[in-house]
PDB file of C-alpha atoms and ligand atoms in Angstrom:
ATOM      1  CA  MET A 186      13.611  29.371  17.079  1.00 76.00           C
ATOM      2  CA  ALA A 187      10.518  27.466  15.975  1.00 91.00           C
ATOM      3  CA  GLY A 188       9.129  24.646  18.228  1.00 96.00           C
ATOM      4  CA  ALA A 189      11.289  21.607  18.979  1.00 98.00           C
ATOM      5  CA  ILE A 190      11.349  18.420  16.978  1.00 98.00           C
ATOM      6  CA  ALA A 191      11.427  15.139  19.055  1.00 98.00           C
ATOM      7  CA  TYR A 192      13.028  12.151  17.535  1.00 97.00           C
ATOM      8  CA  ILE A 193      11.463   9.077  19.363  1.00 97.00           C
ATOM      9  CA  SER A 194      13.191   5.833  18.347  1.00 94.00           C
ATOM     10  CA  ARG A 195      15.449   3.354  20.132  1.00 88.00           C
ATOM     11  CA  ASP A 196      16.721   2.092  16.696  1.00 82.00           C
ATOM     12  CA  THR A 197      19.248   4.966  16.008  1.00 82.00           C
ATOM     13  CA  ASP A 198      20.476   7.954  17.873  1.00 84.00           C
ATOM     14  CA  GLY A 199      18.844  10.313  15.298  1.00 93.00           C
ATOM     15  CA  VAL A 200      22.076  12.158  14.344  1.00 95.00           C
ATOM     16  CA  HIS A 201      21.468  11.795  10.653  1.00 95.00           C
ATOM     17  CA  TRP A 202      17.895  13.037  10.985  1.00 96.00           C
ATOM     18  CA  LYS A 203      19.131  16.173  12.824  1.00 97.00           C
ATOM     19  CA  LYS A 204      21.621  16.917  10.043  1.00 97.00           C
ATOM     20  CA  VAL A 205      19.089  16.484   7.217  1.00 97.00           C
ATOM     21  CA  LEU A 206      16.393  18.403   8.892  1.00 97.00           C
ATOM     22  CA  GLU A 207      18.833  21.256   9.647  1.00 97.00           C
ATOM     23  CA  ALA A 208      19.801  21.264   6.020  1.00 97.00           C
ATOM     24  CA  GLY A 209      16.211  21.853   5.024  1.00 97.00           C
ATOM     25  CA  LEU A 210      14.866  23.932   7.919  1.00 97.00           C
ATOM     26  CA  GLY A 211      17.874  25.755   9.435  1.00 97.00           C
ATOM     27  CA  PRO A 212      18.843  25.277  13.099  1.00 97.00           C
ATOM     28  CA  VAL A 213      16.530  22.768  14.826  1.00 97.00           C
ATOM     29  CA  ASP A 214      15.900  22.441  18.576  1.00 97.00           C
ATOM     30  CA  PHE A 215      16.313  18.604  18.130  1.00 97.00           C
ATOM     31  CA  ARG A 216      15.269  16.336  21.105  1.00 97.00           C
ATOM     32  CA  THR A 217      15.809  12.610  21.474  1.00 96.00           C
ATOM     33  CA  LEU A 218      14.133  10.091  23.924  1.00 94.00           C
ATOM     34  CA  ASP A 219      16.945  10.590  26.468  1.00 94.00           C
ATOM     35  CA  ASN A 220      16.922  14.329  26.222  1.00 94.00           C
ATOM     36  CA  LEU A 221      13.376  15.523  25.758  1.00 96.00           C
ATOM     37  CA  GLY A 222      13.740  18.615  27.812  1.00 96.00           C
ATOM     38  CA  ASP A 223      10.814  20.904  28.514  1.00 97.00           C
ATOM     39  CA  LYS A 224       7.908  18.987  26.689  1.00 97.00           C
ATOM     40  CA  GLU A 225       5.822  22.187  26.147  1.00 98.00           C
ATOM     41  CA  ARG A 226       8.232  23.271  23.382  1.00 98.00           C
ATOM     42  CA  ILE A 227       7.781  20.029  21.343  1.00 98.00           C
ATOM     43  CA  GLU A 228       5.917  20.804  18.192  1.00 98.00           C
ATOM     44  CA  VAL A 229       6.842  17.870  15.876  1.00 98.00           C
ATOM     45  CA  VAL A 230       7.332  14.263  16.750  1.00 98.00           C
ATOM     46  CA  LEU A 231       9.204  11.812  14.476  1.00 98.00           C
ATOM     47  CA  ALA A 232       8.450   8.393  15.877  1.00 97.00           C
ATOM     48  CA  TRP A 233       9.128   4.764  15.448  1.00 95.00           C
ATOM     49  CA  LYS A 234       7.472   2.473  18.067  1.00 94.00           C
ATOM     50  CA  PRO A 235       7.044   5.249  20.712  1.00 96.00           C
ATOM     51  CA  PRO A 236       6.384   4.253  24.301  1.00 96.00           C
ATOM     52  CA  ALA A 237       2.590   4.374  24.902  1.00 96.00           C
ATOM     53  CA  GLY A 238       1.343   7.651  26.252  1.00 97.00           C
ATOM     54  CA  LEU A 239       4.573   9.507  25.526  1.00 98.00           C
ATOM     55  CA  ILE A 240       3.333  11.583  22.759  1.00 98.00           C
ATOM     56  CA  ALA A 241       0.257  12.508  24.716  1.00 97.00           C
ATOM     57  CA  SER A 242       2.546  14.140  27.244  1.00 97.00           C
ATOM     58  CA  PHE A 243       3.654  16.811  24.778  1.00 98.00           C
ATOM     59  CA  PRO A 244       0.896  19.449  25.265  1.00 97.00           C
ATOM     60  CA  ASN A 245       1.698  21.527  22.145  1.00 98.00           C
ATOM     61  CA  VAL A 246       2.482  18.832  19.563  1.00 98.00           C
ATOM     62  CA  LYS A 247       1.116  19.792  16.131  1.00 98.00           C
ATOM     63  CA  LEU A 248       2.267  17.099  13.905  1.00 98.00           C
ATOM     64  CA  ILE A 249       3.265  13.289  14.283  1.00 98.00           C
ATOM     65  CA  VAL A 250       5.434  11.894  11.599  1.00 98.00           C
ATOM     66  CA  SER A 251       5.786   8.078  11.316  1.00 97.00           C
ATOM     67  CA  LEU A 252       9.419   7.045  10.752  1.00 95.00           C
ATOM     68  CA  GLY A 253       8.101   4.047   9.080  1.00 92.00           C
ATOM     69  CA  MET A 254       5.703   3.764   5.997  1.00 92.00           C
ATOM     70  CA  GLY A 255       3.586   1.519   8.199  1.00 93.00           C
ATOM     71  CA  VAL A 256       1.834   3.273  11.050  1.00 95.00           C
ATOM     72  CA  ASP A 257       0.556   0.391  13.218  1.00 95.00           C
ATOM     73  CA  HIS A 258       3.425   1.093  15.661  1.00 94.00           C
ATOM     74  CA  LEU A 259       1.850   4.506  16.328  1.00 95.00           C
ATOM     75  CA  LEU A 260      -1.821   3.491  16.336  1.00 95.00           C
ATOM     76  CA  ALA A 261      -1.013   0.810  18.784  1.00 94.00           C
ATOM     77  CA  ASP A 262      -0.764   3.748  21.382  1.00 95.00           C
ATOM     78  CA  ASP A 263      -4.326   4.095  22.483  1.00 94.00           C
ATOM     79  CA  ARG A 264      -3.437   7.456  24.171  1.00 96.00           C
ATOM     80  CA  LEU A 265      -2.326   9.177  21.104  1.00 96.00           C
ATOM     81  CA  PRO A 266      -3.610  12.706  21.204  1.00 95.00           C
ATOM     82  CA  THR A 267      -6.723  12.985  19.076  1.00 92.00           C
ATOM     83  CA  GLY A 268      -6.913  15.788  16.399  1.00 93.00           C
ATOM     84  CA  VAL A 269      -3.094  15.842  15.864  1.00 97.00           C
ATOM     85  CA  PRO A 270      -2.439  14.984  12.199  1.00 97.00           C
ATOM     86  CA  ILE A 271      -0.437  11.912  11.619  1.00 98.00           C
ATOM     87  CA  VAL A 272       1.588  11.712   8.456  1.00 98.00           C
ATOM     88  CA  ARG A 273       3.807   8.789   7.103  1.00 96.00           C
ATOM     89  CA  ILE A 274       7.185   9.156   5.601  1.00 94.00           C
ATOM     90  CA  MET A 275       7.138   8.445   1.812  1.00 92.00           C
ATOM     91  CA  ASP A 276      10.625   7.277   0.925  1.00 92.00           C
ATOM     92  CA  ASP A 277      11.265   6.211  -2.675  1.00 92.00           C
ATOM     93  CA  GLY A 278      14.592   4.626  -1.381  1.00 93.00           C
ATOM     94  CA  LEU A 279      12.669   2.452   0.969  1.00 95.00           C
ATOM     95  CA  VAL A 280      10.038   1.519  -1.732  1.00 96.00           C
ATOM     96  CA  GLY A 281      12.869   0.401  -4.059  1.00 97.00           C
ATOM     97  CA  GLN A 282      14.512  -1.708  -1.355  1.00 97.00           C
ATOM     98  CA  MET A 283      11.190  -3.491  -0.570  1.00 98.00           C
ATOM     99  CA  SER A 284      10.683  -4.309  -4.221  1.00 98.00           C
ATOM    100  CA  GLU A 285      14.249  -5.644  -4.480  1.00 98.00           C
ATOM    101  CA  TYR A 286      13.619  -7.901  -1.464  1.00 98.00           C
ATOM    102  CA  ALA A 287      10.639  -9.439  -3.039  1.00 98.00           C
ATOM    103  CA  ILE A 288      12.343  -9.813  -6.411  1.00 98.00           C
ATOM    104  CA  TYR A 289      15.354 -11.430  -4.764  1.00 98.00           C
ATOM    105  CA  TRP A 290      13.461 -14.206  -2.951  1.00 98.00           C
ATOM    106  CA  ALA A 291      10.849 -14.732  -5.781  1.00 99.00           C
ATOM    107  CA  LEU A 292      13.767 -15.218  -8.321  1.00 98.00           C
ATOM    108  CA  ARG A 293      15.679 -17.375  -5.946  1.00 98.00           C
ATOM    109  CA  HIS A 294      12.604 -19.573  -5.583  1.00 98.00           C
ATOM    110  CA  HIS A 295      11.619 -19.347  -9.278  1.00 98.00           C
ATOM    111  CA  ARG A 296      15.125 -20.324 -10.496  1.00 98.00           C
ATOM    112  CA  GLU A 297      15.481 -23.178  -7.955  1.00 97.00           C
ATOM    113  CA  ILE A 298      18.672 -21.644  -6.611  1.00 98.00           C
ATOM    114  CA  ASP A 299      18.593 -23.450  -3.312  1.00 97.00           C
ATOM    115  CA  LYS A 300      18.474 -26.756  -5.013  1.00 97.00           C
ATOM    116  CA  TYR A 301      21.440 -25.779  -7.107  1.00 98.00           C
ATOM    117  CA  ALA A 302      23.322 -24.752  -3.945  1.00 97.00           C
ATOM    118  CA  ALA A 303      22.568 -28.212  -2.410  1.00 97.00           C
ATOM    119  CA  SER A 304      23.673 -29.939  -5.694  1.00 98.00           C
ATOM    120  CA  GLN A 305      26.893 -27.846  -5.640  1.00 98.00           C
ATOM    121  CA  ARG A 306      27.591 -28.952  -2.105  1.00 98.00           C
ATOM    122  CA  ALA A 307      27.137 -32.566  -3.288  1.00 98.00           C
ATOM    123  CA  ARG A 308      29.303 -31.900  -6.380  1.00 98.00           C
ATOM    124  CA  GLN A 309      26.348 -32.906  -8.589  1.00 98.00           C
ATOM    125  CA  TRP A 310      25.705 -31.536 -12.111  1.00 98.00           C
ATOM    126  CA  LYS A 311      21.904 -31.701 -12.001  1.00 98.00           C
ATOM    127  CA  PRO A 312      19.650 -29.416 -14.078  1.00 98.00           C
ATOM    128  CA  GLU A 313      16.322 -29.027 -12.402  1.00 97.00           C
ATOM    129  CA  ASP A 314      12.898 -28.807 -14.074  1.00 95.00           C
ATOM    130  CA  PHE A 315      11.844 -25.238 -14.481  1.00 93.00           C
ATOM    131  CA  VAL A 316       8.630 -23.163 -14.709  1.00 97.00           C
ATOM    132  CA  ASP A 317       8.493 -20.669 -17.597  1.00 98.00           C
ATOM    133  CA  THR A 318       8.249 -16.986 -16.341  1.00 98.00           C
ATOM    134  CA  ILE A 319       4.947 -16.533 -18.111  1.00 98.00           C
ATOM    135  CA  HIS A 320       3.530 -19.423 -16.024  1.00 98.00           C
ATOM    136  CA  ARG A 321       4.703 -18.283 -12.606  1.00 98.00           C
ATOM    137  CA  ARG A 322       1.964 -16.080 -11.195  1.00 98.00           C
ATOM    138  CA  ILE A 323       2.919 -13.437  -8.738  1.00 99.00           C
ATOM    139  CA  GLY A 324       0.233 -11.964  -6.405  1.00 99.00           C
ATOM    140  CA  VAL A 325       0.993  -8.904  -4.366  1.00 99.00           C
ATOM    141  CA  MET A 326      -1.307  -8.186  -1.328  1.00 98.00           C
ATOM    142  CA  GLY A 327      -1.556  -4.516  -0.825  1.00 98.00           C
ATOM    143  CA  LEU A 328      -1.467  -1.931  -3.554  1.00 98.00           C
ATOM    144  CA  GLY A 329      -0.158   1.220  -1.925  1.00 95.00           C
ATOM    145  CA  SER A 330       3.150   2.770  -3.066  1.00 95.00           C
ATOM    146  CA  ILE A 331       5.181  -0.290  -2.248  1.00 97.00           C
ATOM    147  CA  GLY A 332       2.650  -2.699  -3.727  1.00 98.00           C
ATOM    148  CA  GLN A 333       2.411  -0.852  -6.937  1.00 98.00           C
ATOM    149  CA  ASP A 334       6.067  -0.566  -7.376  1.00 98.00           C
ATOM    150  CA  THR A 335       6.718  -4.202  -6.578  1.00 98.00           C
ATOM    151  CA  ALA A 336       3.905  -5.475  -8.827  1.00 98.00           C
ATOM    152  CA  GLY A 337       5.072  -3.163 -11.672  1.00 98.00           C
ATOM    153  CA  LYS A 338       8.531  -4.581 -11.519  1.00 98.00           C
ATOM    154  CA  PHE A 339       7.312  -8.193 -11.529  1.00 98.00           C
ATOM    155  CA  ALA A 340       5.137  -7.374 -14.420  1.00 98.00           C
ATOM    156  CA  ALA A 341       8.129  -5.736 -16.334  1.00 98.00           C
ATOM    157  CA  LEU A 342      10.079  -9.031 -15.689  1.00 98.00           C
ATOM    158  CA  GLY A 343       7.294 -10.911 -17.588  1.00 98.00           C
ATOM    159  CA  PHE A 344       5.553 -12.549 -14.608  1.00 98.00           C
ATOM    160  CA  PRO A 345       1.702 -12.633 -14.795  1.00 98.00           C
ATOM    161  CA  THR A 346       1.044 -10.249 -11.938  1.00 99.00           C
ATOM    162  CA  ALA A 347      -2.024  -9.543  -9.811  1.00 99.00           C
ATOM    163  CA  GLY A 348      -2.731  -7.412  -6.820  1.00 98.00           C
ATOM    164  CA  TRP A 349      -5.290  -7.476  -4.142  1.00 98.00           C
ATOM    165  CA  SER A 350      -6.470  -4.511  -2.036  1.00 98.00           C
ATOM    166  CA  ARG A 351      -9.224  -3.744   0.282  1.00 94.00           C
ATOM    167  CA  THR A 352     -10.946  -1.439  -2.206  1.00 95.00           C
ATOM    168  CA  ALA A 353     -10.962  -1.723  -5.963  1.00 97.00           C
ATOM    169  CA  LYS A 354      -7.810  -0.371  -7.811  1.00 97.00           C
ATOM    170  CA  SER A 355      -7.031  -0.334 -11.378  1.00 97.00           C
ATOM    171  CA  LEU A 356      -3.305  -0.596 -12.476  1.00 97.00           C
ATOM    172  CA  PRO A 357      -1.900  -0.851 -16.081  1.00 97.00           C
ATOM    173  CA  GLY A 358      -0.561  -4.337 -16.801  1.00 97.00           C
ATOM    174  CA  ILE A 359      -1.686  -5.721 -13.357  1.00 98.00           C
ATOM    175  CA  GLU A 360      -4.904  -7.975 -12.786  1.00 98.00           C
ATOM    176  CA  THR A 361      -6.565  -6.608  -9.685  1.00 98.00           C
ATOM    177  CA  PHE A 362      -8.773  -8.187  -7.167  1.00 98.00           C
ATOM    178  CA  HIS A 363     -10.362  -6.536  -4.041  1.00 98.00           C
ATOM    179  CA  GLY A 364     -12.284  -7.174  -0.902  1.00 97.00           C
ATOM    180  CA  THR A 365     -13.424 -10.409   0.777  1.00 95.00           C
ATOM    181  CA  ASP A 366     -14.978 -11.643  -2.526  1.00 95.00           C
ATOM    182  CA  GLY A 367     -11.775 -11.166  -4.452  1.00 98.00           C
ATOM    183  CA  LEU A 368      -9.531 -12.648  -2.047  1.00 98.00           C
ATOM    184  CA  ALA A 369     -10.138 -16.363  -2.687  1.00 97.00           C
ATOM    185  CA  ARG A 370      -9.961 -15.817  -6.385  1.00 98.00           C
ATOM    186  CA  PHE A 371      -6.748 -13.812  -6.023  1.00 98.00           C
ATOM    187  CA  LEU A 372      -5.033 -16.442  -3.885  1.00 98.00           C
ATOM    188  CA  ALA A 373      -6.302 -19.340  -6.190  1.00 98.00           C
ATOM    189  CA  ARG A 374      -4.264 -17.957  -9.060  1.00 98.00           C
ATOM    190  CA  THR A 375      -1.115 -16.931  -7.028  1.00 99.00           C
ATOM    191  CA  ASP A 376       2.189 -19.072  -7.052  1.00 99.00           C
ATOM    192  CA  ILE A 377       4.229 -16.494  -5.238  1.00 99.00           C
ATOM    193  CA  LEU A 378       2.435 -14.509  -2.601  1.00 99.00           C
ATOM    194  CA  ILE A 379       3.943 -11.222  -1.473  1.00 99.00           C
ATOM    195  CA  ASP A 380       2.501  -9.520   1.540  1.00 98.00           C
ATOM    196  CA  VAL A 381       2.847  -5.625   1.609  1.00 98.00           C
ATOM    197  CA  LEU A 382      -0.454  -4.926   3.443  1.00 98.00           C
ATOM    198  CA  PRO A 383      -0.686  -2.379   6.257  1.00 96.00           C
ATOM    199  CA  LEU A 384      -1.541  -3.996   9.657  1.00 96.00           C
ATOM    200  CA  THR A 385      -5.006  -3.075  10.621  1.00 95.00           C
ATOM    201  CA  ARG A 386      -7.915  -4.514  12.430  1.00 93.00           C
ATOM    202  CA  ASP A 387      -9.095  -6.019   9.127  1.00 94.00           C
ATOM    203  CA  THR A 388      -5.662  -7.555   8.160  1.00 96.00           C
ATOM    204  CA  ARG A 389      -4.475  -8.979  11.461  1.00 97.00           C
ATOM    205  CA  GLY A 390      -4.609 -12.836  11.170  1.00 98.00           C
ATOM    206  CA  LEU A 391      -5.743 -12.503   7.453  1.00 98.00           C
ATOM    207  CA  LEU A 392      -3.193 -15.291   6.389  1.00 98.00           C
ATOM    208  CA  ASP A 393      -4.703 -18.147   8.216  1.00 98.00           C
ATOM    209  CA  ALA A 394      -5.161 -21.856   7.484  1.00 98.00           C
ATOM    210  CA  LYS A 395      -7.901 -21.012   5.023  1.00 98.00           C
ATOM    211  CA  ALA A 396      -5.854 -18.489   3.108  1.00 98.00           C
ATOM    212  CA  PHE A 397      -2.911 -20.801   2.844  1.00 98.00           C
ATOM    213  CA  ALA A 398      -5.236 -23.574   1.619  1.00 98.00           C
ATOM    214  CA  ALA A 399      -6.673 -21.425  -1.100  1.00 98.00           C
ATOM    215  CA  LEU A 400      -3.354 -20.924  -2.803  1.00 98.00           C
ATOM    216  CA  PRO A 401      -2.168 -23.563  -5.292  1.00 98.00           C
ATOM    217  CA  LYS A 402      -0.200 -26.357  -3.769  1.00 98.00           C
ATOM    218  CA  GLY A 403       3.528 -25.526  -3.465  1.00 98.00           C
ATOM    219  CA  ALA A 404       3.050 -21.801  -3.569  1.00 98.00           C
ATOM    220  CA  TYR A 405       5.895 -19.595  -2.147  1.00 99.00           C
ATOM    221  CA  PHE A 406       5.324 -16.875   0.461  1.00 99.00           C
ATOM    222  CA  ILE A 407       7.257 -13.695   1.009  1.00 99.00           C
ATOM    223  CA  ASN A 408       6.241 -11.501   3.981  1.00 98.00           C
ATOM    224  CA  MET A 409       7.881  -8.026   4.073  1.00 98.00           C
ATOM    225  CA  ALA A 410       4.759  -6.236   5.631  1.00 98.00           C
ATOM    226  CA  ARG A 411       3.867  -7.213   9.224  1.00 98.00           C
ATOM    227  CA  GLY A 412       4.060 -10.542  11.053  1.00 98.00           C
ATOM    228  CA  GLY A 413       0.580  -9.850  12.545  1.00 98.00           C
ATOM    229  CA  HIS A 414      -1.041 -10.885   9.217  1.00 98.00           C
ATOM    230  CA  VAL A 415       0.091 -14.394   9.707  1.00 98.00           C
ATOM    231  CA  VAL A 416      -1.294 -17.125  11.916  1.00 98.00           C
ATOM    232  CA  ASP A 417       2.074 -18.757  12.564  1.00 98.00           C
ATOM    233  CA  GLU A 418       0.673 -22.112  13.411  1.00 98.00           C
ATOM    234  CA  ALA A 419      -1.103 -22.163  10.071  1.00 98.00           C
ATOM    235  CA  LEU A 420       1.900 -21.238   8.084  1.00 99.00           C
ATOM    236  CA  LEU A 421       4.068 -23.835   9.882  1.00 98.00           C
ATOM    237  CA  ALA A 422       1.333 -26.397   9.243  1.00 98.00           C
ATOM    238  CA  ALA A 423       1.091 -25.508   5.418  1.00 99.00           C
ATOM    239  CA  LEU A 424       4.912 -25.624   5.107  1.00 98.00           C
ATOM    240  CA  ASP A 425       5.139 -29.056   6.837  1.00 98.00           C
ATOM    241  CA  SER A 426       2.307 -30.523   4.556  1.00 98.00           C
ATOM    242  CA  GLY A 427       3.964 -28.976   1.428  1.00 98.00           C
ATOM    243  CA  GLN A 428       0.998 -26.765   0.629  1.00 98.00           C
ATOM    244  CA  ILE A 429       3.438 -23.976   0.935  1.00 98.00           C
ATOM    245  CA  SER A 430       6.868 -24.843  -0.464  1.00 98.00           C
ATOM    246  CA  GLY A 431       8.883 -22.128   1.293  1.00 98.00           C
ATOM    247  CA  ALA A 432       8.713 -18.798   2.841  1.00 99.00           C
ATOM    248  CA  ALA A 433      11.010 -15.698   3.126  1.00 99.00           C
ATOM    249  CA  LEU A 434       9.946 -13.921   6.335  1.00 99.00           C
ATOM    250  CA  ASP A 435      11.262 -10.375   7.205  1.00 98.00           C
ATOM    251  CA  VAL A 436       8.651  -9.517   9.849  1.00 98.00           C
ATOM    252  CA  PHE A 437       7.137 -11.478  12.777  1.00 98.00           C
ATOM    253  CA  ASN A 438       4.421 -11.458  15.297  1.00 98.00           C
ATOM    254  CA  VAL A 439       7.059 -10.870  17.882  1.00 98.00           C
ATOM    255  CA  GLU A 440      10.262  -8.946  17.023  1.00 96.00           C
ATOM    256  CA  PRO A 441      12.939  -9.750  17.603  1.00 96.00           C
ATOM    257  CA  LEU A 442      11.909 -13.345  16.727  1.00 98.00           C
ATOM    258  CA  PRO A 443      12.141 -15.307  20.059  1.00 98.00           C
ATOM    259  CA  GLN A 444      15.176 -17.656  20.316  1.00 98.00           C
ATOM    260  CA  ASP A 445      12.928 -20.744  20.531  1.00 98.00           C
ATOM    261  CA  HIS A 446      10.640 -19.955  17.585  1.00 98.00           C
ATOM    262  CA  PRO A 447      10.392 -22.784  14.986  1.00 98.00           C
ATOM    263  CA  TYR A 448      10.979 -20.325  12.133  1.00 98.00           C
ATOM    264  CA  TRP A 449      14.685 -19.963  13.015  1.00 98.00           C
ATOM    265  CA  THR A 450      15.469 -23.606  12.131  1.00 98.00           C
ATOM    266  CA  HIS A 451      12.690 -24.562   9.708  1.00 98.00           C
ATOM    267  CA  PRO A 452      14.389 -25.897   6.497  1.00 97.00           C
ATOM    268  CA  LYS A 453      11.755 -24.230   4.215  1.00 98.00           C
ATOM    269  CA  VAL A 454      11.997 -20.710   5.983  1.00 98.00           C
ATOM    270  CA  GLN A 455      14.436 -17.873   5.444  1.00 98.00           C
ATOM    271  CA  VAL A 456      14.440 -15.405   8.151  1.00 98.00           C
ATOM    272  CA  THR A 457      15.669 -11.844   8.018  1.00 98.00           C
ATOM    273  CA  PRO A 458      15.550  -9.305  10.864  1.00 97.00           C
ATOM    274  CA  HIS A 459      13.002  -6.656   9.450  1.00 97.00           C
ATOM    275  CA  ILE A 460      15.504  -5.221   7.003  1.00 96.00           C
ATOM    276  CA  ALA A 461      13.432  -5.466   3.776  1.00 98.00           C
ATOM    277  CA  GLY A 462      13.284  -1.648   3.731  1.00 95.00           C
ATOM    278  CA  ALA A 463      15.093   0.778   6.017  1.00 91.00           C
ATOM    279  CA  THR A 464      14.200   4.345   6.357  1.00 90.00           C
ATOM    280  CA  ASN A 465      17.078   6.476   5.061  1.00 91.00           C
ATOM    281  CA  PRO A 466      17.001  10.034   6.298  1.00 94.00           C
ATOM    282  CA  ARG A 467      18.508  11.304   3.003  1.00 93.00           C
ATOM    283  CA  THR A 468      15.734   9.984   0.837  1.00 93.00           C
ATOM    284  CA  ALA A 469      12.971  10.272   3.544  1.00 95.00           C
ATOM    285  CA  SER A 470      13.652  13.752   4.758  1.00 96.00           C
ATOM    286  CA  PRO A 471      12.464  15.921   1.790  1.00 96.00           C
ATOM    287  CA  GLY A 472       8.762  14.834   2.449  1.00 96.00           C
ATOM    288  CA  VAL A 473       9.136  15.381   6.158  1.00 97.00           C
ATOM    289  CA  ILE A 474      10.611  18.794   5.729  1.00 98.00           C
ATOM    290  CA  GLU A 475       7.873  19.626   3.248  1.00 98.00           C
ATOM    291  CA  ASN A 476       5.298  18.524   5.702  1.00 98.00           C
ATOM    292  CA  ILE A 477       6.917  20.577   8.646  1.00 98.00           C
ATOM    293  CA  LYS A 478       6.906  23.673   6.591  1.00 98.00           C
ATOM    294  CA  ARG A 479       3.295  23.049   5.527  1.00 98.00           C
ATOM    295  CA  MET A 480       2.103  22.509   9.075  1.00 98.00           C
ATOM    296  CA  ARG A 481       3.895  25.836  10.100  1.00 97.00           C
ATOM    297  CA  ALA A 482       2.278  27.729   7.178  1.00 97.00           C
ATOM    298  CA  GLY A 483      -1.178  26.186   7.867  1.00 97.00           C
ATOM    299  CA  GLN A 484      -1.227  24.367   4.562  1.00 98.00           C
ATOM    300  CA  PRO A 485      -2.622  20.917   3.808  1.00 98.00           C
ATOM    301  CA  LEU A 486      -0.283  18.125   4.617  1.00 98.00           C
ATOM    302  CA  LEU A 487       0.911  15.318   2.423  1.00 97.00           C
ATOM    303  CA  HIS A 488       0.680  11.562   3.056  1.00 96.00           C
ATOM    304  CA  THR A 489      -1.752  11.769   5.840  1.00 97.00           C
ATOM    305  CA  VAL A 490      -2.874   8.886   7.852  1.00 96.00           C
ATOM    306  CA  ASP A 491      -6.475   8.027   8.711  1.00 94.00           C
ATOM    307  CA  PRO A 492      -6.507   6.454  12.126  1.00 91.00           C
ATOM    308  CA  LYS A 493      -9.836   4.844  11.331  1.00 89.00           C
ATOM    309  CA  THR A 494      -8.670   2.791   8.486  1.00 90.00           C
ATOM    310  CA  GLY A 495      -5.149   2.408   9.903  1.00 88.00           C
ATOM    311  CA  TYR A 496      -3.293   3.542   6.872  1.00 90.00           C
TER     312      TYR A 496
HETATM  313  C1  OXD B 524       7.970   0.595   7.863  1.00 59.00           C
HETATM  314  C2  OXD B 524       8.958  -0.553   8.293  1.00 59.00           C
HETATM  315  O1  OXD B 524       6.820   0.631   8.185  1.00 59.00           O
HETATM  316  O2  OXD B 524      10.117  -0.506   7.961  1.00 59.00           O
HETATM  317  O3  OXD B 524       8.442   1.452   7.126  1.00 59.00           O
HETATM  318  O4  OXD B 524       8.449  -1.613   8.685  1.00 59.00           O
END
């Protein structure tokens, strides 16, 4: 039998992964965190938030697969073996879920659903002012596969949509901005800001007091990327001053969100527990199986990660 595959995650027991991998690869020597066995045989690691130093203790590992589309959880391990390729999952199911999450909160804000819910509780028949779709400007930060899908769907709904990325990108129907120079202009034209950036050295703390101040007053913020982009004190101050009218937050600097964190009870904040996009072994496995086959055949891998850029 080929080398073993280690499933390193505390979130689930990996049973579904074992099933889908065996369907694509035949019998698999499948190991889990509680049952790693002889580490010499481990050839492939599937990981979500692995304990630091663990992967380095597998002497013959040849491929590291991130079980999330983000890879900051892997790169946080400063003992990751150098020279072992890292690939991310590419999951159309997850991409679609992320776009749905953004569309849900954006439409709920855009159509004043929270105000109507309050009116209903007060038995009030009270039409609210509304903003035309063509005047509600969406801004998507991060134009990888999730950002492109999200931006394209907002554009299809008729919202003027822009995207910001580190390097220049051109996308049909989307106004694009890039780099430090483009950031202030992008923020100044954005009424609903959606964060799907990777977490890297350059993006940590990017959404600070200056960034929130650069948005138009009353902008809405959706974070389905990483909490580490946000300076929480700055966001809370912007919410309290009315600079930001509300926020839907799926990700946090510390997860699970600590019990005493002000976001839990803030009237303008919606908290969800990092569920915007869940990796589904059924939709994510074809790409993983393809990469394992390629690695074994010595062929170029797909969806590789550059540890230097962090994505
Ligand atoms: C991911 C995540 O990176 O779920 O895929 O956060």
